[in-house]
PDB file of C-alpha atoms in Angstrom:
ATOM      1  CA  UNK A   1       0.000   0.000   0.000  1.00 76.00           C
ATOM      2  CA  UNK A   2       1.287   3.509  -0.797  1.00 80.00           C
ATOM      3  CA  UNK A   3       2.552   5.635   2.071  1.00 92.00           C
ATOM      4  CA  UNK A   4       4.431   8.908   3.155  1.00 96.00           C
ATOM      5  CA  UNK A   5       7.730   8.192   4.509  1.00 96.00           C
ATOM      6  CA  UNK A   6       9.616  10.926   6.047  1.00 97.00           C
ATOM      7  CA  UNK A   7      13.426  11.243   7.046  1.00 96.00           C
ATOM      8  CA  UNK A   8      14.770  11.378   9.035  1.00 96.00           C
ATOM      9  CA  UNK A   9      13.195   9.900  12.487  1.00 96.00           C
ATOM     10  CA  UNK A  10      14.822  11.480  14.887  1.00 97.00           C
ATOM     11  CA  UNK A  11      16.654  14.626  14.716  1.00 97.00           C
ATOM     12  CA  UNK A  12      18.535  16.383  17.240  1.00 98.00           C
ATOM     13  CA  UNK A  13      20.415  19.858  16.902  1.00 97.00           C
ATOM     14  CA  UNK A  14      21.612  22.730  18.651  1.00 97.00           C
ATOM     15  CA  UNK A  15      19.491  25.783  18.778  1.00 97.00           C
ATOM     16  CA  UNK A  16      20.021  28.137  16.007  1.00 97.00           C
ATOM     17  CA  UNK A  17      21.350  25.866  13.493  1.00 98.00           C
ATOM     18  CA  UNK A  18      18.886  25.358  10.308  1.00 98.00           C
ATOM     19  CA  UNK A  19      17.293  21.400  10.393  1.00 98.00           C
ATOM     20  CA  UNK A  20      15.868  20.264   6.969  1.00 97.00           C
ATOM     21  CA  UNK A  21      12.630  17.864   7.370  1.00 98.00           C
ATOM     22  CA  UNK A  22      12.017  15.375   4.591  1.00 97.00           C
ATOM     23  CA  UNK A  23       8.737  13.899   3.162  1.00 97.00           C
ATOM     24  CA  UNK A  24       8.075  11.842   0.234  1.00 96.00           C
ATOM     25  CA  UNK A  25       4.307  12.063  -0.464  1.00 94.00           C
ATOM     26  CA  UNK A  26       2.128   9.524  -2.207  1.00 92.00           C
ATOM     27  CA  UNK A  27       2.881   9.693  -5.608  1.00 88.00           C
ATOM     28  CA  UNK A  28      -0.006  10.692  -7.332  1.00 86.00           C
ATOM     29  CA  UNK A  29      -1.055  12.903  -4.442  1.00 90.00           C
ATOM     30  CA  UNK A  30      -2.217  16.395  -5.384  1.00 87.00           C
ATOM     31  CA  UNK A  31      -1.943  18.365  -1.609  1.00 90.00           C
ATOM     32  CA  UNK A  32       0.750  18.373   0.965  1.00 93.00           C
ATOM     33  CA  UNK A  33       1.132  19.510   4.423  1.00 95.00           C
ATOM     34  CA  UNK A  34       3.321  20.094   7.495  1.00 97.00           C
ATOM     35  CA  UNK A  35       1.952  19.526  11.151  1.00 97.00           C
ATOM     36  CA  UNK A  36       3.836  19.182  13.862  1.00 97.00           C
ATOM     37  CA  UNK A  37       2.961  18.133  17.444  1.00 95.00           C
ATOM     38  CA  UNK A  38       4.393  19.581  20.688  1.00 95.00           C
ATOM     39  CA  UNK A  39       4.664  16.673  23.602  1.00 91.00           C
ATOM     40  CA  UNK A  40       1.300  16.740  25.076  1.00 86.00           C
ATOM     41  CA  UNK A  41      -0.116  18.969  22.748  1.00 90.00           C
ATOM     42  CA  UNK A  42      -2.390  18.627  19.994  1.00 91.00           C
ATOM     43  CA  UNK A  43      -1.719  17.749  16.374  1.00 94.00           C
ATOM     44  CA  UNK A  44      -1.202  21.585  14.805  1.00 95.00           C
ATOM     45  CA  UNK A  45      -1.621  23.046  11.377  1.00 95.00           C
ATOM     46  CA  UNK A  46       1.463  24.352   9.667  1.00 97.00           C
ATOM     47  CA  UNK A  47       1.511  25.152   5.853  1.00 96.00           C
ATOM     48  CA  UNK A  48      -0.383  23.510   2.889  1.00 93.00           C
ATOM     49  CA  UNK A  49       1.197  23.199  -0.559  1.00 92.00           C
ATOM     50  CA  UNK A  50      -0.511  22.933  -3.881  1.00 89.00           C
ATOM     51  CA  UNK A  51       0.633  23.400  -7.590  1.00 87.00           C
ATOM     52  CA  UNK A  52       4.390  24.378  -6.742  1.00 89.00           C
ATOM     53  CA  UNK A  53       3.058  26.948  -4.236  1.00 91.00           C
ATOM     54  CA  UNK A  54       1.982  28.041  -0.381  1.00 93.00           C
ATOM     55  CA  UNK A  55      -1.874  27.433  -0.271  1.00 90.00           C
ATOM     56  CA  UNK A  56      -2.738  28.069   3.199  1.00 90.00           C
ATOM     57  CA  UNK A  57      -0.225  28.599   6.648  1.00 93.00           C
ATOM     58  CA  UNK A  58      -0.629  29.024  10.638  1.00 94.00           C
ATOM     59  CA  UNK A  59       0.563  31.832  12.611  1.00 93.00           C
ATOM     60  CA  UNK A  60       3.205  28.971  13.287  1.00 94.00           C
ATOM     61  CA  UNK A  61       4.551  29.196   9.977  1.00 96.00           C
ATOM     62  CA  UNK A  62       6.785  32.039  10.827  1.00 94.00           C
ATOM     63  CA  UNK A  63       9.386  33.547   8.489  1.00 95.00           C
ATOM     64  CA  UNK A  64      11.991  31.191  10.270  1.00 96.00           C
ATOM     65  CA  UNK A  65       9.594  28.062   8.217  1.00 97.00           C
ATOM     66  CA  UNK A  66       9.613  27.370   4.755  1.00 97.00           C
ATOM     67  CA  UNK A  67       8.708  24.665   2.529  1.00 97.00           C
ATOM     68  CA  UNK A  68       9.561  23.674  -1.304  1.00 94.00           C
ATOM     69  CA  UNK A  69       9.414  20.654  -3.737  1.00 92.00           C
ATOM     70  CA  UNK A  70      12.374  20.735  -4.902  1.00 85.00           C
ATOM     71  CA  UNK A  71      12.061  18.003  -7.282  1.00 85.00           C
ATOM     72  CA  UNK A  72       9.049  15.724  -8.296  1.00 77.00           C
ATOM     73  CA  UNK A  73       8.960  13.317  -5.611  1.00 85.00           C
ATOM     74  CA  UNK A  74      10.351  15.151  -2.447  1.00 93.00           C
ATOM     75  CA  UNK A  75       8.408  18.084   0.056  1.00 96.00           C
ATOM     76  CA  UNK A  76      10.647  19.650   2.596  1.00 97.00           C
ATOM     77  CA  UNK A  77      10.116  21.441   5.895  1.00 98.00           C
ATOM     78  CA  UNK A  78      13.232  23.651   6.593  1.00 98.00           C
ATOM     79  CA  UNK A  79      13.382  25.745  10.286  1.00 98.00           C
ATOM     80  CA  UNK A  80      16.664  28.057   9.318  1.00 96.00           C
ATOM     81  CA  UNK A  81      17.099  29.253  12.976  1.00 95.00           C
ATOM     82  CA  UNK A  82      15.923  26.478  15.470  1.00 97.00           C
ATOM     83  CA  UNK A  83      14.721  27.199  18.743  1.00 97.00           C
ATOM     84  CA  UNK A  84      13.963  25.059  22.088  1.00 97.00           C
ATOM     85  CA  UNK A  85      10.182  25.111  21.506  1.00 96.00           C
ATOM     86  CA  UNK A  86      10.016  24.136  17.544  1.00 97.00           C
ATOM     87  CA  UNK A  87      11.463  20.581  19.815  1.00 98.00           C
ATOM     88  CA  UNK A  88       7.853  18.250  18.540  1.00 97.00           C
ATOM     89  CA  UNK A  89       7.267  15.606  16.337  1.00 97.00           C
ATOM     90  CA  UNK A  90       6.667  16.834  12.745  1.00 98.00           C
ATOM     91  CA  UNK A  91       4.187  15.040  10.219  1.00 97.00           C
ATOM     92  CA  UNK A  92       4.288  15.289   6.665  1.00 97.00           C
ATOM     93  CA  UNK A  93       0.602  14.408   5.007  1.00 95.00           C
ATOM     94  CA  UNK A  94      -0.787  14.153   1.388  1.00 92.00           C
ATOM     95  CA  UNK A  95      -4.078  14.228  -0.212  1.00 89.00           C
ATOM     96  CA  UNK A  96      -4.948  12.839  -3.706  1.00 84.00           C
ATOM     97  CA  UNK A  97      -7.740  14.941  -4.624  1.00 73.00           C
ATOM     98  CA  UNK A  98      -8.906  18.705  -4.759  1.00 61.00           C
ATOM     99  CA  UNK A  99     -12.685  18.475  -5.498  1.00 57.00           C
ATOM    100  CA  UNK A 100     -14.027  16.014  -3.382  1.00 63.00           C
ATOM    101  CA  UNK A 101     -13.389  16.092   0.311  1.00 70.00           C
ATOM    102  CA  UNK A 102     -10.921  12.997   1.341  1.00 78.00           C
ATOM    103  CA  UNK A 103      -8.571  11.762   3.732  1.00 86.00           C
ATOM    104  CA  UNK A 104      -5.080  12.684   4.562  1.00 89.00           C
ATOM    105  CA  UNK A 105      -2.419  10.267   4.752  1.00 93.00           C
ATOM    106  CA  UNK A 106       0.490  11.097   7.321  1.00 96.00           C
ATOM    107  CA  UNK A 107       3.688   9.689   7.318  1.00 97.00           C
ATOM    108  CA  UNK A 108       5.526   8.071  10.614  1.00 96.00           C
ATOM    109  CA  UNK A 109       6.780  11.569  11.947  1.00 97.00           C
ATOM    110  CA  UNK A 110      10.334  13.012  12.520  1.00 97.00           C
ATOM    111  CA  UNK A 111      11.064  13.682  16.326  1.00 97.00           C
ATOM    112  CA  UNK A 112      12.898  16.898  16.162  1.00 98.00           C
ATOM    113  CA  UNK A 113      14.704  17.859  19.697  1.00 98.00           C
ATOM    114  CA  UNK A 114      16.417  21.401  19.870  1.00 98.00           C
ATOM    115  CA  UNK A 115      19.186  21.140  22.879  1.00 97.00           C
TER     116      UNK A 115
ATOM    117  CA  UNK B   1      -7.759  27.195  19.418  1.00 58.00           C
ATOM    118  CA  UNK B   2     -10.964  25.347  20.805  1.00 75.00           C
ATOM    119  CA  UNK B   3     -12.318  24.517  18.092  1.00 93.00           C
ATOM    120  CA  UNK B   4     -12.105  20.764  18.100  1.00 97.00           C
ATOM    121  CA  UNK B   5     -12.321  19.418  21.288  1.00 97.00           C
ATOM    122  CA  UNK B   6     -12.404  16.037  22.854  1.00 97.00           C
ATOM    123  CA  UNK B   7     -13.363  16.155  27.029  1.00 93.00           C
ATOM    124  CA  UNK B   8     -12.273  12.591  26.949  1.00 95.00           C
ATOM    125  CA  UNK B   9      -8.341  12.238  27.727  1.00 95.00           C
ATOM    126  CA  UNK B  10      -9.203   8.714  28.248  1.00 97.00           C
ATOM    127  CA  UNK B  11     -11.211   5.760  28.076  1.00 97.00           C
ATOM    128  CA  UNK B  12     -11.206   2.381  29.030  1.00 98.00           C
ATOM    129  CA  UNK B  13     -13.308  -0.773  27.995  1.00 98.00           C
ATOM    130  CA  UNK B  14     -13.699  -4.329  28.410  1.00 98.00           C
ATOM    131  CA  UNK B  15     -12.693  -6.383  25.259  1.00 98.00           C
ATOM    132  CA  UNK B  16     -15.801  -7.183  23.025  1.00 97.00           C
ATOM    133  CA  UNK B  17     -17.978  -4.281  24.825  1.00 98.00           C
ATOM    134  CA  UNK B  18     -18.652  -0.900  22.485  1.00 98.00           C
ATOM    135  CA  UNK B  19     -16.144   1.965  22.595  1.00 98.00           C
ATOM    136  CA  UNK B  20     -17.884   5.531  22.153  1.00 98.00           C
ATOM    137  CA  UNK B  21     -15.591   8.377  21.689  1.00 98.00           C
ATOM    138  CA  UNK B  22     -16.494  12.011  21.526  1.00 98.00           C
ATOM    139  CA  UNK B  23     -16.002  14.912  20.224  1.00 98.00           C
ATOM    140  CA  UNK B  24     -17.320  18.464  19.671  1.00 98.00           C
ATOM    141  CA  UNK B  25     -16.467  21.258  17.137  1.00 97.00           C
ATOM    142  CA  UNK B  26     -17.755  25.180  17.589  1.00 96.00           C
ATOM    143  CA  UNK B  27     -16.738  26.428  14.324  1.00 92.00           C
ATOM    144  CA  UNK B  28     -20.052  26.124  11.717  1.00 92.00           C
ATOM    145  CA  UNK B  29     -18.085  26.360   8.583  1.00 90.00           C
ATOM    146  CA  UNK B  30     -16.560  22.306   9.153  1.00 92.00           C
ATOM    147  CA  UNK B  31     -18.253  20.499   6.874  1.00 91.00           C
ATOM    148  CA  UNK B  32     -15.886  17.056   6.927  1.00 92.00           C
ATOM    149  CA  UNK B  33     -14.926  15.672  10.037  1.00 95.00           C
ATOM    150  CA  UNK B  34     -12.630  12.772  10.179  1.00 95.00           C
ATOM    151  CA  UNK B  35     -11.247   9.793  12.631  1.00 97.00           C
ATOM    152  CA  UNK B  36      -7.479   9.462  13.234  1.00 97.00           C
ATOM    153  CA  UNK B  37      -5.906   6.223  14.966  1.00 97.00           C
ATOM    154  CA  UNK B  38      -2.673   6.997  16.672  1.00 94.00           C
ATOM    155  CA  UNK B  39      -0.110   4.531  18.008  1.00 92.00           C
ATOM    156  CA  UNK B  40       3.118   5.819  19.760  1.00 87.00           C
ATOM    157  CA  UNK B  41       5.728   6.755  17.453  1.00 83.00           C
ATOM    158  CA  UNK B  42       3.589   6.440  14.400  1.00 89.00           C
ATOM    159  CA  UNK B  43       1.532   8.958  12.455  1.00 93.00           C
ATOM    160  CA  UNK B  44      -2.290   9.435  12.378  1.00 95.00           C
ATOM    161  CA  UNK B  45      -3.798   6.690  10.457  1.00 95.00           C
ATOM    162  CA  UNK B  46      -7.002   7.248   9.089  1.00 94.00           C
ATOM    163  CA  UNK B  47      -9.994   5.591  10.696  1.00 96.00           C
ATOM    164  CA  UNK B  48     -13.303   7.058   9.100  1.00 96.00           C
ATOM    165  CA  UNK B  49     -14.684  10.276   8.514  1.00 94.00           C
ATOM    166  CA  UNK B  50     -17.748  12.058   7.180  1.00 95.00           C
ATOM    167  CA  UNK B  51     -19.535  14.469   5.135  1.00 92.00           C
ATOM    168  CA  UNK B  52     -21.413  17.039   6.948  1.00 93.00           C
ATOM    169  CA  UNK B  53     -24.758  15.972   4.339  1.00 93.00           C
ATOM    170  CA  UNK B  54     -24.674  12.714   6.337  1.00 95.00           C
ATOM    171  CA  UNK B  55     -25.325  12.251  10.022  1.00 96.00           C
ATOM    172  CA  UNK B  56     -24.208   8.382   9.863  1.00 98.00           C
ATOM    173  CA  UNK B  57     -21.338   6.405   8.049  1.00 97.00           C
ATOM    174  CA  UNK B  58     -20.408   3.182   8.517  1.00 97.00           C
ATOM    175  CA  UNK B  59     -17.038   0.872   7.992  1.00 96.00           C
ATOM    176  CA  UNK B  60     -16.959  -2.727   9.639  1.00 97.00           C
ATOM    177  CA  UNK B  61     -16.512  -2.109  13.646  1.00 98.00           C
ATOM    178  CA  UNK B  62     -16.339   1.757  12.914  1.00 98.00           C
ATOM    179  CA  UNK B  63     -19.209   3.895  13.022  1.00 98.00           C
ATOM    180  CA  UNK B  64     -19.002   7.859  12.972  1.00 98.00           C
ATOM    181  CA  UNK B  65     -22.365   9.752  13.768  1.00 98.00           C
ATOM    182  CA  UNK B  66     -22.544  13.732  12.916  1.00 98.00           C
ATOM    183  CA  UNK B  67     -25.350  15.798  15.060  1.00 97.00           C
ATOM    184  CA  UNK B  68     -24.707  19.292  13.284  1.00 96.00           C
ATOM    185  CA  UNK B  69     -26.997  20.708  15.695  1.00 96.00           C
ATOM    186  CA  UNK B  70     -25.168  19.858  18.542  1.00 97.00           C
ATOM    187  CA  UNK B  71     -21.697  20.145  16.630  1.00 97.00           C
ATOM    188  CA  UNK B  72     -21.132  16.412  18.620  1.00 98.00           C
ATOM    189  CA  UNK B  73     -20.069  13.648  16.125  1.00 97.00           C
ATOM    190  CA  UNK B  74     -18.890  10.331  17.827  1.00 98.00           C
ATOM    191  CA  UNK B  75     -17.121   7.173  16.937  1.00 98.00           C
ATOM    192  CA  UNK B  76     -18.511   3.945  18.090  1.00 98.00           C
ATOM    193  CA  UNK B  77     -16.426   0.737  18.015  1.00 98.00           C
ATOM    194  CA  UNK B  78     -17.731  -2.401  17.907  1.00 97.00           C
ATOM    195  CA  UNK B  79     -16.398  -4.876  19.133  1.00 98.00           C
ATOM    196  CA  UNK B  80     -13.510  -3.361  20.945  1.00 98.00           C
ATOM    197  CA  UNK B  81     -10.428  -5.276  20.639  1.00 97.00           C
ATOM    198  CA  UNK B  82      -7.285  -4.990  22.425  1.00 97.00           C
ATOM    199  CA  UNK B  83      -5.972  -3.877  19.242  1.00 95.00           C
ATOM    200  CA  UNK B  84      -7.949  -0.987  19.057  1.00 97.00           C
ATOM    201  CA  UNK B  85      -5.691   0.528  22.171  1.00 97.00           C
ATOM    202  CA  UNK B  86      -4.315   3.588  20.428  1.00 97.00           C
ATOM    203  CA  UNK B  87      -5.044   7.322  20.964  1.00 96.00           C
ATOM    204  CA  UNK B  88      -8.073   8.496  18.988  1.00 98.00           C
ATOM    205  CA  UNK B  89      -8.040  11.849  17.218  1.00 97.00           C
ATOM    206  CA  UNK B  90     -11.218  13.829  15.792  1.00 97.00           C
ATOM    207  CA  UNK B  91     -10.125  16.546  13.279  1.00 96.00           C
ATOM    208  CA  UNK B  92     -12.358  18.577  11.341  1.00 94.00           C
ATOM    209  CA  UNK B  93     -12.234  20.859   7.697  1.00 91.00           C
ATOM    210  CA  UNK B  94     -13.578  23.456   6.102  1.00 87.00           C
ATOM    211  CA  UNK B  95     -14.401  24.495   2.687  1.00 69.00           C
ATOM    212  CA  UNK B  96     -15.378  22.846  -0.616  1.00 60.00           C
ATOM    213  CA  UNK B  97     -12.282  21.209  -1.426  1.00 55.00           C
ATOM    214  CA  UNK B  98      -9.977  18.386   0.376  1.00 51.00           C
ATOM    215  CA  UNK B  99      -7.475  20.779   0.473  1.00 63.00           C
ATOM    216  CA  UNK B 100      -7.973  22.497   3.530  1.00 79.00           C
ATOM    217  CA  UNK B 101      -6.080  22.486   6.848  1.00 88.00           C
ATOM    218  CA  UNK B 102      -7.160  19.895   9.487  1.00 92.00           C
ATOM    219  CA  UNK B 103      -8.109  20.872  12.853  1.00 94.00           C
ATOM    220  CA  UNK B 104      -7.607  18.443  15.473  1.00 96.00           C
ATOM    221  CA  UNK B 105      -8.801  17.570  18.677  1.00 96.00           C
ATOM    222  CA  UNK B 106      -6.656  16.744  21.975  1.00 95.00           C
ATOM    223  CA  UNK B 107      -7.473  13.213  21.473  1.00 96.00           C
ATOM    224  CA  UNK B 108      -8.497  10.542  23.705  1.00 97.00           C
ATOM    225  CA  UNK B 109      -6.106   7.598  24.874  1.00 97.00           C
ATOM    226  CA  UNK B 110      -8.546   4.080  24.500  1.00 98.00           C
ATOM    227  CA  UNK B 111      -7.357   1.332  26.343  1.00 98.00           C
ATOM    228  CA  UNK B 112      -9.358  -1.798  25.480  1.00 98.00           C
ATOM    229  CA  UNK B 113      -8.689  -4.512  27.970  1.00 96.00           C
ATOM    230  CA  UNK B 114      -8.835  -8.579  27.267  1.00 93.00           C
TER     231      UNK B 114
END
């Protein structure tokens, strides 16, 4: 069965270096997203990415976020200055259509911790 | 950000007995609400959801009810197995297209027992 994967796991760096977050959607999956959850905390909305492009973001998704695809098969989260609370688990998810409402798939997660 | 809630942190149940989980939205615009199974160190994996047209959809052990006028939808299970021990998310859309953000509740932690 087709599935996001996401690399890698578990990530740990030092606050204030940049950490790159890796997805690899469902192939023929139109929509992609970024959510992250804080220990605890619920699953939050980050940014939403349709047709090469930024479709919808949180109050998160600060000007220290951005995503791109760089190529046809990858979507990545990057955090250029990290700081002690962006420490969560981070989901990539995919949808395969835009008309009809439908499920997202998530992939396993990548534990980021910030030290 | 209340808009999803779930009053539940946990629930427990005896194997083969029904498993009701809750949840309640406030915002009128969601119009798809969705089911999310969640084990440790694994992503959401998607239960069951509906259409806010319907008040009832059904899949095997897995039932989701919708009461718009309350803003309550539910998830019944059953029969629980010990499987079925996971944390349980409701998350809810808005808009016309799949593409919208999810909104999620807290979740609740079911704990089936044998």
């Amino acid at each position: 069965e087709p599935e996001v994967t996401q690399t890698p796991s578990h990530q740990v760096t030092q606050m204030g270096q940049e950490v790159i977050l890796r997805c690899v959607p469902i192939s023929n999956h139109l929509y992609f997203y970024w959510y992250r959850q804080i220990l605890g905390q619920k699953v939050e909305f980050l940014v939403s990415f349709y047709n090469n492009e930024i479709s919808e973001k949180s109050e998160i998704f600060d000007d220290q976020f951005s995503v791109e695809r760089p190529d046809g098969s990858n979507f990545t989260l990057k955090i250029r200055s990290t700081k002690l609370e962006d420490s969560a688990m981070y989901f990539c998810a995919s949808i395969a259509r835009g008309w009809v409402n439908t499920e997202a798939f998530f992939g396993q997660g990548t534990r980021l911790t910030v030290v | 950000d209340q808009q999803v809630k779930q009053n539940s942190p946990s629930l427990s149940v005896q194997e083969g007995r029904i498993s009701i989980l809750n949840c309640d939205y406030t915002n009128s615009m969601f119009d798809y609400f969705l089911w999310y199974k969640k084990y440790p160190a694994e992503g959401p994996t998607f239960l069951i959801s509906i259409s806010s047209i319907k008040d009832k959809n059904e899949d095997g052990r897995f039932t989701v009810f919708l009461n718009k006028s309350a803003k309550h939808l539910s998830l019944h299970i059953v029969p629980s197995q010990p499987g079925d021990s996971a944390v349980y998310f409701c998350a809810a859309s808005a808009g016309e297209t799949s593409g919208s953000r999810l909104t999620f509740g807290e979740g609740t932690q079911l704990t089936v027992n044998p």
